[in-house]
Tab-separated table of C-alpha atoms and ligand atoms in Angstrom:
chain	number	residue	atom	x	y	z
A	1330	MET	CA	-92.281	41.094	-34.325
A	1331	ARG	CA	-95.362	43.191	-35.599
A	1332	LEU	CA	-97.065	41.332	-38.187
A	1333	SER	CA	-97.636	44.793	-40.320
A	1334	ARG	CA	-93.915	45.394	-40.596
A	1335	PHE	CA	-93.003	41.635	-41.075
A	1336	PHE	CA	-92.925	39.486	-44.373
A	1337	MET	CA	-94.917	36.476	-44.371
A	1338	PRO	CA	-96.545	36.080	-48.010
A	1339	VAL	CA	-99.299	33.354	-46.578
A	1340	LEU	CA	-100.694	31.107	-49.772
A	1341	ARG	CA	-104.865	30.444	-49.430
A	1342	ASP	CA	-104.698	27.319	-51.901
A	1343	THR	CA	-102.134	24.841	-52.161
A	1344	PRO	CA	-99.830	25.078	-54.817
A	1345	LYS	CA	-100.463	22.195	-57.404
A	1346	GLU	CA	-96.277	21.774	-57.896
A	1347	ALA	CA	-96.040	20.239	-53.856
A	1348	GLU	CA	-96.799	16.762	-53.329
A	1349	ILE	CA	-95.780	16.042	-50.006
A	1350	ILE	CA	-97.372	17.873	-47.143
A	1351	SER	CA	-94.171	19.171	-45.997
A	1352	HIS	CA	-93.664	21.097	-49.310
A	1353	GLN	CA	-97.138	22.187	-49.529
A	1354	LEU	CA	-97.359	23.974	-46.019
A	1355	MET	CA	-93.970	25.497	-46.198
A	1356	LEU	CA	-94.847	26.573	-49.509
A	1357	ARG	CA	-98.109	28.098	-48.243
A	1358	ALA	CA	-96.781	29.203	-44.608
A	1359	GLY	CA	-94.805	31.279	-46.732
A	1360	LEU	CA	-91.179	29.734	-45.246
A	1361	ILE	CA	-89.401	28.966	-49.146
A	1362	LYS	CA	-89.994	30.044	-52.207
A	1363	GLN	CA	-88.608	28.438	-55.228
A	1364	GLU	CA	-86.690	30.059	-57.438
A	1365	SER	CA	-85.179	27.196	-60.238
A	1366	ALA	CA	-85.616	23.741	-59.964
A	1367	GLY	CA	-84.719	22.532	-56.713
A	1368	ILE	CA	-83.559	25.889	-55.628
A	1369	TYR	CA	-84.956	27.973	-53.119
A	1370	ALA	CA	-85.055	31.046	-51.050
A	1371	TRP	CA	-85.305	31.464	-47.473
A	1372	LEU	CA	-88.111	33.447	-46.762
A	1373	PRO	CA	-88.288	35.383	-42.940
A	1374	LEU	CA	-90.566	32.778	-41.262
A	1375	GLY	CA	-88.442	30.260	-42.842
A	1376	LEU	CA	-85.150	31.184	-41.928
A	1377	ARG	CA	-86.364	31.592	-38.099
A	1378	VAL	CA	-86.831	27.714	-38.046
A	1379	LEU	CA	-83.280	27.323	-40.442
A	1380	GLN	CA	-80.882	29.244	-37.812
A	1381	LYS	CA	-83.187	27.415	-35.025
A	1382	VAL	CA	-81.674	24.127	-36.250
A	1383	ASN	CA	-78.601	25.242	-37.178
A	1384	ALA	CA	-77.924	26.705	-33.633
A	1385	ILE	CA	-78.966	23.195	-31.980
A	1386	VAL	CA	-76.551	21.145	-34.641
A	1387	ARG	CA	-73.458	23.621	-33.477
A	1388	GLU	CA	-74.177	23.319	-29.998
A	1389	GLU	CA	-74.112	19.422	-29.998
A	1390	GLN	CA	-70.942	19.445	-32.323
A	1391	ASN	CA	-69.277	21.919	-29.891
A	1392	ARG	CA	-70.442	20.108	-27.183
A	1393	ALA	CA	-68.465	16.561	-28.615
A	1394	GLY	CA	-65.510	18.401	-29.727
A	1395	ALA	CA	-65.757	19.574	-33.421
A	1396	VAL	CA	-64.630	22.754	-33.962
A	1397	GLU	CA	-66.153	25.503	-36.820
A	1398	LEU	CA	-64.409	26.676	-39.498
A	1399	LEU	CA	-65.915	28.071	-42.892
A	1400	MET	CA	-64.866	26.630	-46.369
A	1401	PRO	CA	-66.245	28.174	-49.274
A	1402	THR	CA	-68.903	26.948	-52.037
A	1403	ILE	CA	-66.528	27.557	-54.757
A	1404	GLN	CA	-63.697	25.236	-55.184
A	1405	SER	CA	-60.965	24.296	-57.277
A	1406	ALA	CA	-61.101	21.551	-60.168
A	1407	ASP	CA	-57.281	20.268	-59.529
A	1408	LEU	CA	-58.212	20.039	-55.663
A	1409	TRP	CA	-60.337	17.117	-56.708
A	1410	ARG	CA	-58.280	15.736	-59.624
A	1411	GLU	CA	-55.839	15.182	-56.582
A	1412	SER	CA	-58.087	12.497	-54.990
A	1413	GLY	CA	-59.382	11.024	-58.662
A	1414	ARG	CA	-63.506	12.302	-57.723
A	1415	TYR	CA	-63.101	15.385	-60.142
A	1416	GLU	CA	-64.086	13.069	-62.982
A	1417	ALA	CA	-65.781	9.834	-61.009
A	1418	TYR	CA	-68.240	12.441	-59.718
A	1419	GLY	CA	-70.498	12.744	-62.681
A	1420	LYS	CA	-72.834	14.951	-63.403
A	1421	GLU	CA	-74.161	15.948	-60.176
A	1422	MET	CA	-71.257	18.122	-60.197
A	1423	LEU	CA	-71.983	21.478	-61.118
A	1424	ARG	CA	-68.929	22.777	-63.050
A	1425	ILE	CA	-67.713	26.458	-63.265
A	1426	GLU	CA	-65.129	28.486	-65.747
A	1427	ASP	CA	-63.849	31.581	-64.477
A	1428	ARG	CA	-62.310	34.571	-66.370
A	1429	HIS	CA	-58.498	33.079	-66.870
A	1430	GLU	CA	-60.294	29.283	-68.291
A	1431	ARG	CA	-59.516	28.030	-64.555
A	1432	GLU	CA	-61.788	25.329	-64.002
A	1433	MET	CA	-63.874	25.863	-60.873
A	1434	LEU	CA	-67.141	23.760	-59.130
A	1435	PHE	CA	-69.921	24.282	-57.006
A	1436	GLY	CA	-68.922	22.321	-54.067
A	1437	PRO	CA	-71.510	19.409	-53.125
A	1438	THR	CA	-68.836	17.918	-50.004
A	1439	ASN	CA	-65.469	19.454	-48.705
A	1440	GLU	CA	-63.130	15.782	-48.197
A	1441	GLU	CA	-60.892	17.691	-50.266
A	1442	MET	CA	-60.430	20.995	-49.177
A	1443	VAL	CA	-60.686	20.280	-45.580
A	1444	THR	CA	-58.060	17.774	-45.994
A	1445	GLU	CA	-55.661	20.511	-47.728
A	1446	ILE	CA	-56.169	22.470	-44.867
A	1447	PHE	CA	-55.464	19.756	-42.655
A	1448	ARG	CA	-52.224	19.099	-44.620
A	1449	THR	CA	-50.955	23.173	-44.505
A	1450	HIS	CA	-51.262	23.582	-40.587
A	1451	VAL	CA	-51.325	19.895	-39.015
A	1452	LYS	CA	-47.559	18.625	-38.660
A	1453	SER	CA	-47.337	16.558	-35.293
A	1454	TYR	CA	-49.667	13.697	-33.841
A	1455	ARG	CA	-50.158	16.022	-31.114
A	1456	SER	CA	-52.549	18.105	-32.745
A	1457	LEU	CA	-55.020	14.872	-32.978
A	1458	PRO	CA	-57.645	14.232	-32.570
A	1459	LEU	CA	-59.291	17.512	-34.633
A	1460	ASN	CA	-62.884	17.460	-36.112
A	1461	LEU	CA	-62.999	20.650	-38.126
A	1462	TYR	CA	-67.308	21.263	-39.497
A	1463	HIS	CA	-68.574	23.947	-40.956
A	1464	LEU	CA	-72.705	24.904	-42.414
A	1465	GLN	CA	-72.406	26.090	-45.932
A	1466	TRP	CA	-74.263	25.715	-48.853
A	1467	LYS	CA	-73.771	22.666	-51.056
A	1468	PHE	CA	-74.270	22.414	-54.960
A	1469	ARG	CA	-75.609	18.662	-56.568
A	1470	ASP	CA	-77.235	18.620	-59.766
A	1471	GLU	CA	-80.006	16.025	-58.570
A	1472	VAL	CA	-81.360	14.070	-61.652
A	1473	ARG	CA	-84.656	14.615	-59.927
A	1474	PRO	CA	-85.010	17.466	-56.869
A	1475	ARG	CA	-88.275	17.180	-55.367
A	1476	PHE	CA	-90.182	17.468	-52.890
A	1477	GLY	CA	-88.966	21.075	-52.391
A	1478	VAL	CA	-86.304	21.536	-50.065
A	1479	MET	CA	-86.243	17.544	-48.743
A	1480	ARG	CA	-84.430	16.212	-52.081
A	1481	SER	CA	-83.306	20.133	-53.799
A	1482	ARG	CA	-79.915	20.789	-55.975
A	1483	GLU	CA	-78.731	23.476	-53.592
A	1484	PHE	CA	-79.256	22.969	-50.255
A	1485	LEU	CA	-77.548	23.689	-46.512
A	1486	MET	CA	-75.252	20.895	-45.248
A	1487	LYS	CA	-73.255	20.589	-41.389
A	1488	ASP	CA	-70.569	18.841	-42.667
A	1489	ALA	CA	-67.861	17.352	-39.983
A	1490	TYR	CA	-64.356	16.000	-41.132
A	1491	SER	CA	-62.410	13.787	-38.326
A	1492	PHE	CA	-58.908	13.112	-38.581
A	1493	ASP	CA	-57.120	10.511	-35.854
A	1494	LEU	CA	-53.731	9.010	-36.144
A	1495	ASP	CA	-54.943	5.429	-36.107
A	1496	ALA	CA	-58.340	3.817	-36.832
A	1497	ALA	CA	-59.114	2.850	-33.524
A	1498	GLY	CA	-58.805	6.490	-32.612
A	1499	ALA	CA	-60.908	7.089	-35.623
A	1500	ARG	CA	-63.624	4.788	-34.571
A	1501	HIS	CA	-64.032	7.333	-31.377
A	1502	SER	CA	-64.328	10.048	-33.250
A	1503	TYR	CA	-66.969	8.428	-35.312
A	1504	ASN	CA	-68.558	7.010	-32.270
A	1505	LYS	CA	-68.788	10.812	-30.798
A	1506	MET	CA	-70.861	11.939	-33.999
A	1507	PHE	CA	-72.868	8.928	-33.721
A	1508	VAL	CA	-73.786	9.765	-29.761
A	1509	ALA	CA	-74.117	13.780	-31.478
A	1510	TYR	CA	-76.195	13.027	-33.919
A	1511	LEU	CA	-79.078	11.248	-31.539
A	1512	ARG	CA	-78.807	14.135	-29.328
A	1513	THR	CA	-79.381	16.560	-31.949
A	1514	PHE	CA	-82.217	14.701	-34.057
A	1515	ALA	CA	-83.560	14.089	-30.009
A	1516	ARG	CA	-83.879	17.834	-29.751
A	1517	PHE	CA	-85.654	18.629	-32.680
A	1518	GLY	CA	-88.600	16.378	-31.532
A	1519	LEU	CA	-87.165	13.739	-33.875
A	1520	LYS	CA	-86.964	10.166	-33.433
A	1521	SER	CA	-84.076	8.951	-35.686
A	1522	ILE	CA	-82.609	5.451	-35.832
A	1523	PRO	CA	-78.946	4.821	-36.910
A	1524	MET	CA	-79.354	2.295	-39.765
A	1525	GLN	CA	-76.464	0.367	-41.596
A	1526	ALA	CA	-76.232	2.364	-45.193
A	1527	ASP	CA	-74.293	2.609	-48.421
A	1528	THR	CA	-71.260	4.984	-48.790
A	1529	GLY	CA	-71.720	5.984	-52.205
A	1530	PRO	CA	-69.459	8.202	-53.708
A	1531	ILE	CA	-68.625	9.703	-50.151
A	1532	GLY	CA	-66.666	6.133	-49.883
A	1533	GLY	CA	-65.069	3.610	-47.127
A	1534	ASP	CA	-66.900	0.162	-45.074
A	1535	LEU	CA	-68.177	2.212	-41.962
A	1536	SER	CA	-71.336	4.120	-42.700
A	1537	HIS	CA	-74.881	4.969	-40.543
A	1538	GLU	CA	-77.546	6.555	-42.103
A	1539	PHE	CA	-79.552	8.563	-39.496
A	1540	ILE	CA	-83.132	8.103	-40.406
A	1541	ILE	CA	-86.614	9.639	-39.483
A	1542	LEU	CA	-89.693	7.389	-40.370
A	1543	ALA	CA	-92.453	8.432	-42.057
A	1544	ASP	CA	-94.358	7.299	-45.237
A	1545	THR	CA	-93.377	10.138	-47.614
A	1546	GLY	CA	-89.571	9.225	-46.549
A	1547	GLU	CA	-87.840	8.202	-50.071
A	1548	SER	CA	-85.581	5.402	-48.350
A	1549	GLU	CA	-86.815	1.813	-47.883
A	1550	VAL	CA	-85.637	0.618	-44.551
A	1551	PHE	CA	-85.769	-2.222	-42.146
A	1552	CYS	CA	-85.566	-2.395	-38.724
A	1553	HIS	CA	-86.288	-4.147	-35.359
A	1554	LYS	CA	-88.681	-2.740	-33.361
A	1555	ASP	CA	-87.653	-2.095	-29.721
A	1556	THR	CA	-84.926	0.370	-31.333
A	1557	LEU	CA	-86.940	2.792	-31.397
A	1558	ASP	CA	-87.408	2.276	-27.689
A	1559	PHE	CA	-84.206	3.387	-27.331
A	1560	ALA	CA	-83.271	6.457	-24.515
A	1561	THR	CA	-81.074	9.366	-25.990
A	1562	PRO	CA	-77.962	9.115	-24.985
A	1563	PRO	CA	-77.970	12.824	-21.734
A	1564	SER	CA	-76.537	15.706	-22.248
A	1565	ASN	CA	-73.842	15.150	-19.723
A	1566	THR	CA	-71.852	12.492	-22.016
A	1567	ASN	CA	-68.460	12.464	-21.482
A	1568	PHE	CA	-67.634	12.475	-25.239
A	1569	ASP	CA	-64.000	11.990	-24.351
A	1570	ASP	CA	-64.769	8.344	-22.697
A	1571	ALA	CA	-63.777	5.994	-25.546
A	1572	VAL	CA	-65.193	2.942	-23.265
A	1573	THR	CA	-68.415	4.005	-22.396
A	1574	LEU	CA	-69.454	5.728	-25.795
A	1575	GLN	CA	-68.720	2.941	-27.680
A	1576	ALA	CA	-70.920	0.960	-25.162
A	1577	THR	CA	-73.624	3.519	-26.361
A	1578	VAL	CA	-72.625	3.033	-30.122
A	1579	ASP	CA	-73.033	-0.948	-29.329
A	1580	LYS	CA	-76.622	-0.732	-27.710
A	1581	TRP	CA	-78.004	1.191	-30.874
A	1582	THR	CA	-76.584	-0.700	-32.746
A	1583	SER	CA	-76.980	-4.261	-31.941
A	1584	LEU	CA	-80.273	-4.488	-33.476
A	1585	TYR	CA	-81.272	-5.449	-37.270
A	1586	ALA	CA	-81.580	-1.690	-39.036
A	1587	ALA	CA	-80.428	-1.215	-42.367
A	1588	THR	CA	-81.385	0.624	-45.658
A	1589	SER	CA	-82.270	-0.994	-48.669
A	1590	GLU	CA	-79.212	-0.818	-50.063
A	1591	LYS	CA	-77.897	-2.528	-47.138
A	1592	HIS	CA	-80.511	-4.802	-46.383
A	1593	ASP	CA	-80.334	-8.472	-45.258
A	1594	VAL	CA	-83.588	-10.224	-45.546
A	1595	ALA	CA	-81.859	-13.302	-43.927
A	1596	ALA	CA	-80.612	-11.429	-40.625
A	1597	TYR	CA	-84.399	-9.035	-40.992
A	1598	GLU	CA	-86.239	-12.362	-41.280
A	1599	ALA	CA	-84.816	-13.577	-38.122
A	1600	ILE	CA	-86.020	-10.948	-35.999
A	1601	GLU	CA	-89.319	-12.868	-34.151
A	1602	ALA	CA	-92.932	-11.901	-36.066
A	1603	GLY	CA	-94.553	-8.538	-34.833
A	1604	LYS	CA	-90.968	-7.081	-34.051
A	1605	ARG	CA	-90.021	-6.343	-37.694
A	1606	VAL	CA	-91.029	-2.926	-39.218
A	1607	SER	CA	-90.703	-2.545	-42.617
A	1608	ALA	CA	-91.304	1.595	-43.676
A	1609	ARG	CA	-90.153	4.607	-45.576
A	1610	GLY	CA	-87.551	6.842	-44.027
A	1611	ILE	CA	-86.026	10.277	-44.284
A	1612	GLU	CA	-82.502	10.452	-44.131
A	1613	VAL	CA	-81.395	13.423	-42.538
A	1614	GLY	CA	-77.779	12.641	-41.390
A	1615	HIS	CA	-75.000	10.120	-42.343
A	1616	ILE	CA	-71.523	9.833	-40.975
A	1617	PHE	CA	-68.451	7.810	-43.058
A	1618	TYR	CA	-65.471	6.423	-41.601
A	1619	PHE	CA	-63.461	5.711	-44.992
A	1620	GLY	CA	-59.615	5.664	-43.677
A	1621	THR	CA	-56.964	6.445	-46.023
A	1622	LYS	CA	-59.069	7.132	-49.120
A	1623	TYR	CA	-58.531	11.059	-49.026
A	1624	SER	CA	-55.351	11.424	-47.051
A	1625	GLU	CA	-53.326	8.531	-48.790
A	1626	PRO	CA	-53.267	10.567	-52.393
A	1627	MET	CA	-53.580	13.866	-50.763
A	1628	LYS	CA	-50.699	12.983	-48.924
A	1629	ALA	CA	-52.382	14.140	-45.555
A	1630	GLN	CA	-49.550	12.904	-42.783
A	1631	VAL	CA	-48.624	13.997	-39.114
A	1632	GLN	CA	-45.268	13.065	-37.689
A	1633	GLY	CA	-46.036	10.362	-35.148
A	1634	PRO	CA	-45.230	9.510	-32.180
A	1635	ASP	CA	-41.808	8.096	-33.165
A	1636	GLY	CA	-40.854	10.780	-35.486
A	1637	LYS	CA	-42.201	8.640	-38.528
A	1638	PRO	CA	-44.864	10.027	-41.119
A	1639	VAL	CA	-48.084	8.482	-40.530
A	1640	THR	CA	-51.080	8.939	-42.721
A	1641	VAL	CA	-53.952	9.997	-41.251
A	1642	HIS	CA	-57.315	8.530	-40.735
A	1643	MET	CA	-60.559	10.608	-41.431
A	1644	GLY	CA	-63.997	10.206	-41.522
A	1645	SER	CA	-67.241	12.854	-42.422
A	1646	TYR	CA	-70.268	13.536	-41.052
A	1647	GLY	CA	-73.112	15.159	-42.583
A	1648	ILE	CA	-76.447	16.770	-41.386
A	1649	GLY	CA	-79.094	18.082	-43.929
A	1650	PRO	CA	-80.325	21.363	-41.739
A	1651	THR	CA	-82.894	22.595	-44.882
A	1652	ARG	CA	-83.821	18.851	-45.263
A	1653	VAL	CA	-84.522	18.832	-41.274
A	1654	VAL	CA	-86.961	21.202	-41.720
A	1655	ALA	CA	-89.135	19.645	-43.866
A	1656	ALA	CA	-88.533	16.503	-42.342
A	1657	VAL	CA	-89.759	17.592	-38.969
A	1658	VAL	CA	-93.022	19.352	-40.487
A	1659	GLU	CA	-93.970	16.304	-41.920
A	1660	ALA	CA	-93.403	15.165	-38.363
A	1661	SER	CA	-95.289	17.418	-37.214
A	1662	HIS	CA	-98.399	18.765	-38.592
A	1663	ASP	CA	-102.207	18.594	-38.373
A	1664	ALA	CA	-105.344	19.847	-41.281
A	1665	ASN	CA	-104.562	23.336	-40.146
A	1666	GLY	CA	-101.295	23.677	-40.752
A	1667	ILE	CA	-97.748	22.953	-38.820
A	1668	VAL	CA	-96.810	22.274	-35.345
A	1669	TRP	CA	-93.769	23.482	-34.574
A	1670	PRO	CA	-91.866	22.028	-31.551
A	1671	VAL	CA	-90.685	24.943	-28.988
A	1672	PRO	CA	-87.108	24.641	-29.565
A	1673	LEU	CA	-87.152	25.184	-33.207
A	1674	ALA	CA	-90.869	27.686	-33.703
A	1675	PRO	CA	-89.882	30.683	-35.851
A	1676	PHE	CA	-91.539	32.516	-32.463
A	1677	GLU	CA	-93.150	30.763	-29.603
A	1678	VAL	CA	-96.463	32.965	-28.920
A	1679	ALA	CA	-98.908	34.276	-31.603
A	1680	LEU	CA	-100.285	37.492	-29.838
A	1681	ILE	CA	-103.679	37.948	-31.730
A	1682	ASN	CA	-105.430	41.606	-31.962
A	1683	LEU	CA	-109.123	40.369	-32.332
A	1684	LYS	CA	-109.848	44.103	-32.906
A	1685	SER	CA	-107.068	46.507	-34.552
A	1686	GLY	CA	-107.839	49.718	-34.175
A	1687	ASP	CA	-110.100	49.471	-31.217
A	1688	LYS	CA	-108.598	51.677	-28.242
A	1689	ASP	CA	-108.576	48.828	-25.005
A	1690	CYS	CA	-107.142	46.014	-27.853
A	1691	ASP	CA	-104.338	47.867	-29.377
A	1692	GLN	CA	-103.181	48.718	-25.747
A	1693	ALA	CA	-103.258	45.767	-24.405
A	1694	CYS	CA	-101.563	44.213	-27.251
A	1695	ASN	CA	-98.728	46.505	-27.091
A	1696	ASP	CA	-98.491	46.086	-23.285
A	1697	LEU	CA	-98.513	42.489	-23.162
A	1698	TYR	CA	-96.275	42.180	-26.149
A	1699	HIS	CA	-93.207	44.516	-24.511
A	1700	LYS	CA	-93.572	42.730	-21.127
A	1701	LEU	CA	-93.463	39.166	-23.260
A	1702	GLU	CA	-90.252	40.182	-25.133
A	1703	GLN	CA	-89.055	41.212	-21.522
A	1704	ALA	CA	-90.029	38.248	-20.430
A	1705	GLY	CA	-87.331	36.532	-23.177
A	1706	LEU	CA	-89.960	35.169	-25.358
A	1707	SER	CA	-90.219	35.953	-28.844
A	1708	VAL	CA	-93.990	36.945	-30.067
A	1709	LEU	CA	-95.592	37.557	-33.537
A	1710	LEU	CA	-98.205	40.098	-32.781
A	1711	ASP	CA	-100.701	40.215	-35.787
A	1712	ASP	CA	-101.659	43.726	-35.278
A	1713	THR	CA	-103.278	44.022	-39.012
A	1714	ASP	CA	-107.220	44.601	-39.570
A	1715	GLU	CA	-107.827	41.505	-40.996
A	1716	ARG	CA	-111.080	39.301	-40.344
A	1717	ALA	CA	-110.877	37.158	-36.811
A	1718	GLY	CA	-111.253	34.207	-38.718
A	1719	ALA	CA	-108.734	34.804	-40.957
A	1720	LYS	CA	-106.580	35.336	-38.025
A	1721	PHE	CA	-106.907	32.053	-36.609
A	1722	ALA	CA	-106.487	30.268	-40.203
A	1723	SER	CA	-103.172	32.159	-40.441
A	1724	MET	CA	-101.742	31.891	-37.204
A	1725	ASP	CA	-102.547	28.308	-37.090
A	1726	LEU	CA	-101.336	27.532	-40.514
A	1727	ILE	CA	-97.880	28.985	-39.599
A	1728	GLY	CA	-97.892	26.737	-36.292
A	1729	LEU	CA	-96.924	28.468	-33.246
A	1730	PRO	CA	-96.329	27.073	-30.236
A	1731	PHE	CA	-99.092	29.110	-28.350
A	1732	GLN	CA	-101.357	31.527	-29.480
A	1733	LEU	CA	-102.677	34.563	-27.066
A	1734	ILE	CA	-105.654	36.042	-28.132
A	1735	VAL	CA	-107.068	39.512	-27.034
A	1736	GLY	CA	-110.946	40.465	-27.842
A	1737	PRO	CA	-113.042	43.223	-26.743
A	1738	LYS	CA	-115.135	41.269	-24.747
A	1739	GLY	CA	-112.299	39.462	-22.972
A	1740	LEU	CA	-110.773	42.369	-21.778
A	1741	LYS	CA	-114.116	44.204	-20.157
A	1742	SER	CA	-113.743	41.486	-17.760
A	1743	GLY	CA	-110.074	41.641	-17.418
A	1744	GLU	CA	-109.337	38.901	-19.221
A	1745	VAL	CA	-107.284	37.262	-21.929
A	1746	GLU	CA	-107.052	33.383	-23.861
A	1747	ILE	CA	-104.247	31.112	-24.314
A	1748	LYS	CA	-104.902	28.744	-27.020
A	1749	GLU	CA	-102.413	25.812	-27.385
A	1750	ARG	CA	-101.233	24.984	-30.885
A	1751	LYS	CA	-100.945	21.363	-30.254
A	1752	THR	CA	-103.912	20.303	-28.332
A	1753	GLY	CA	-106.336	22.587	-29.570
A	1754	GLU	CA	-107.114	23.457	-25.512
A	1755	ARG	CA	-108.306	26.844	-24.895
A	1756	VAL	CA	-107.946	28.488	-21.726
A	1757	THR	CA	-109.505	31.848	-20.934
A	1758	MET	CA	-107.672	33.792	-17.697
A	1759	PRO	CA	-106.573	37.066	-16.135
A	1760	VAL	CA	-104.041	39.039	-18.500
A	1761	GLU	CA	-101.695	38.654	-15.203
A	1762	ALA	CA	-102.142	35.159	-15.145
A	1763	ALA	CA	-102.261	34.667	-18.651
A	1764	LEU	CA	-98.321	36.278	-19.074
A	1765	ARG	CA	-97.030	34.328	-15.885
A	1766	ARG	CA	-99.085	30.627	-17.858
A	1767	LEU	CA	-97.352	31.485	-21.171
A	1768	VAL	CA	-93.724	31.781	-19.760
A	1769	GLU	CA	-93.602	28.648	-17.774
A	1770	LEU	CA	-95.170	26.778	-20.682
A	1771	VAL	CA	-92.410	28.459	-22.910
A	1772	SER	CA	-89.846	27.537	-20.348
A	1773	ALA	CA	-90.656	23.887	-19.893
A	1774	ARG	CA	-91.293	23.306	-23.718
A	1775	ARG	CA	-87.498	24.875	-24.807
A	1776	PHE	CA	-85.220	22.081	-23.925
A	1777	MET	CA	-85.714	18.973	-25.255
A	1778	GLY	CA	-83.446	15.664	-25.518
B	3201	5CA	N1	-69.544	14.506	-47.112
B	3201	5CA	C1	-70.657	13.677	-46.387
B	3201	5CA	C2	-70.825	13.839	-45.184
B	3201	5CA	S1	-70.303	15.027	-44.462
B	3201	5CA	C3	-71.585	13.827	-47.219
B	3201	5CA	O1	-71.746	14.781	-48.023
B	3201	5CA	N2	-73.102	13.154	-46.690
B	3201	5CA	S2	-73.855	12.707	-47.680
B	3201	5CA	O2	-74.051	13.440	-48.828
B	3201	5CA	O3	-75.227	11.795	-47.006
B	3201	5CA	O4	-75.222	14.314	-47.418
B	3201	5CA	C4	-75.552	14.632	-45.817
B	3201	5CA	C5	-76.573	15.116	-45.754
B	3201	5CA	O5	-76.577	16.007	-46.742
B	3201	5CA	C6	-78.008	14.007	-45.551
B	3201	5CA	O6	-77.617	12.998	-44.798
B	3201	5CA	C7	-79.083	14.938	-45.899
B	3201	5CA	O7	-79.512	14.977	-44.558
B	3201	5CA	C8	-77.910	16.141	-46.764
B	3201	5CA	N3	-78.377	15.783	-48.088
B	3201	5CA	C9	-77.739	15.554	-48.799
B	3201	5CA	N4	-78.739	15.576	-50.035
B	3201	5CA	C10	-79.475	16.645	-50.190
B	3201	5CA	C11	-80.208	17.088	-50.891
B	3201	5CA	N5	-80.231	16.593	-52.572
B	3201	5CA	N6	-81.359	18.341	-50.579
B	3201	5CA	C12	-81.213	18.004	-49.232
B	3201	5CA	N7	-80.435	17.603	-48.520
B	3201	5CA	C13	-79.748	16.335	-49.076
């Protein structure tokens, strides 16, 4: 992408309304723009990051055996009357009336709709277990939308819903998502800690929130320090092996970790001094097992092995990709701006032409641009006629992992400079060597977790 043809409205000043660093940087770097309270447009650079988050979420959901579909944002009130949640959900639900005066709503979550799809089509225990997920916009009329996309009213959610014949099967389905979540967040470069959590309006009694520790987090959390050192389950995890999966979940839940709603002071104080972590955190994912809470009133039954009808056991599993983008910025930035991990970077390389209009610089940049793209790297070429200082500041702000700097002086001796955004380290080398080096550096960092 050539910057002269791109749309990247960076702001020089920090917007006054933004209280936390991720919100400030996301506005300044031109990732998002507020349209109404808690409602944001995703600008091209932000959208590229969001799409990378979604791709990783999908890969790990699919690996764990979940199947993608897409349900609508607008739902019928009648569906929610069946589960009894239409009234119970209260003011957070955006209620809409269509031209025929039918009551509709903008979905805050999809338990009812997915249960209705399931009961229409699935009739036999042979079709179980089944886990259906989608990535879809949700609307919750939060009392206090704040911190940009961290707590917004409209936000993207990956929500998965599992269906099983009995509680043991449902536990296996829960464990699959538990492990998939550990892997997903690790691939974002985030250390997530599963914590016992309250179930709120979703319901059920088994639930974990996946928390990223951050001073600006909205949740107050408590855990054992050693949880932070547990190893991420590997990519070759066998999700069908219920015993090994349970052992992994047991290990991850063996030490105390709870959000404030579930905090047990006595259990926390029983942890040896020096190993207690009392901190703030961001909830990036939340998983629930709620048995037959929806399947019972909505009559989601299959024929069991003995021919008798069985009410299915369900769980639901959410990740907020839009919140994840903010959480990554919160976890990875410095005084100059965002520092994207390679797997989420909107472009992998910033190619900076220090003297646009100069024949040699333009030619070298065009050549490098094509070669890098051919090697499969994504490149943002700054071909504008801004001053060098302004170009450096913008590129540091938007945080692409590597900068390839091309100037007239270096070119005279056939050299260019590579700067790594994270460390600030700069090396000067011949053009061809720089190309090879960049391809190596980027490839080595594409996969994490
Ligand atoms: N149906 C269940 C699981 S699919 C559910 O709705 N769970 S939830 O309420 O915990 O939301 C799932 C995830 O969506 C949260 O962990 C969080 O990452 C994200 N999320 C929830 N509310 C917001 C919000 N107001 N702004 C941004 N992200 C949100």
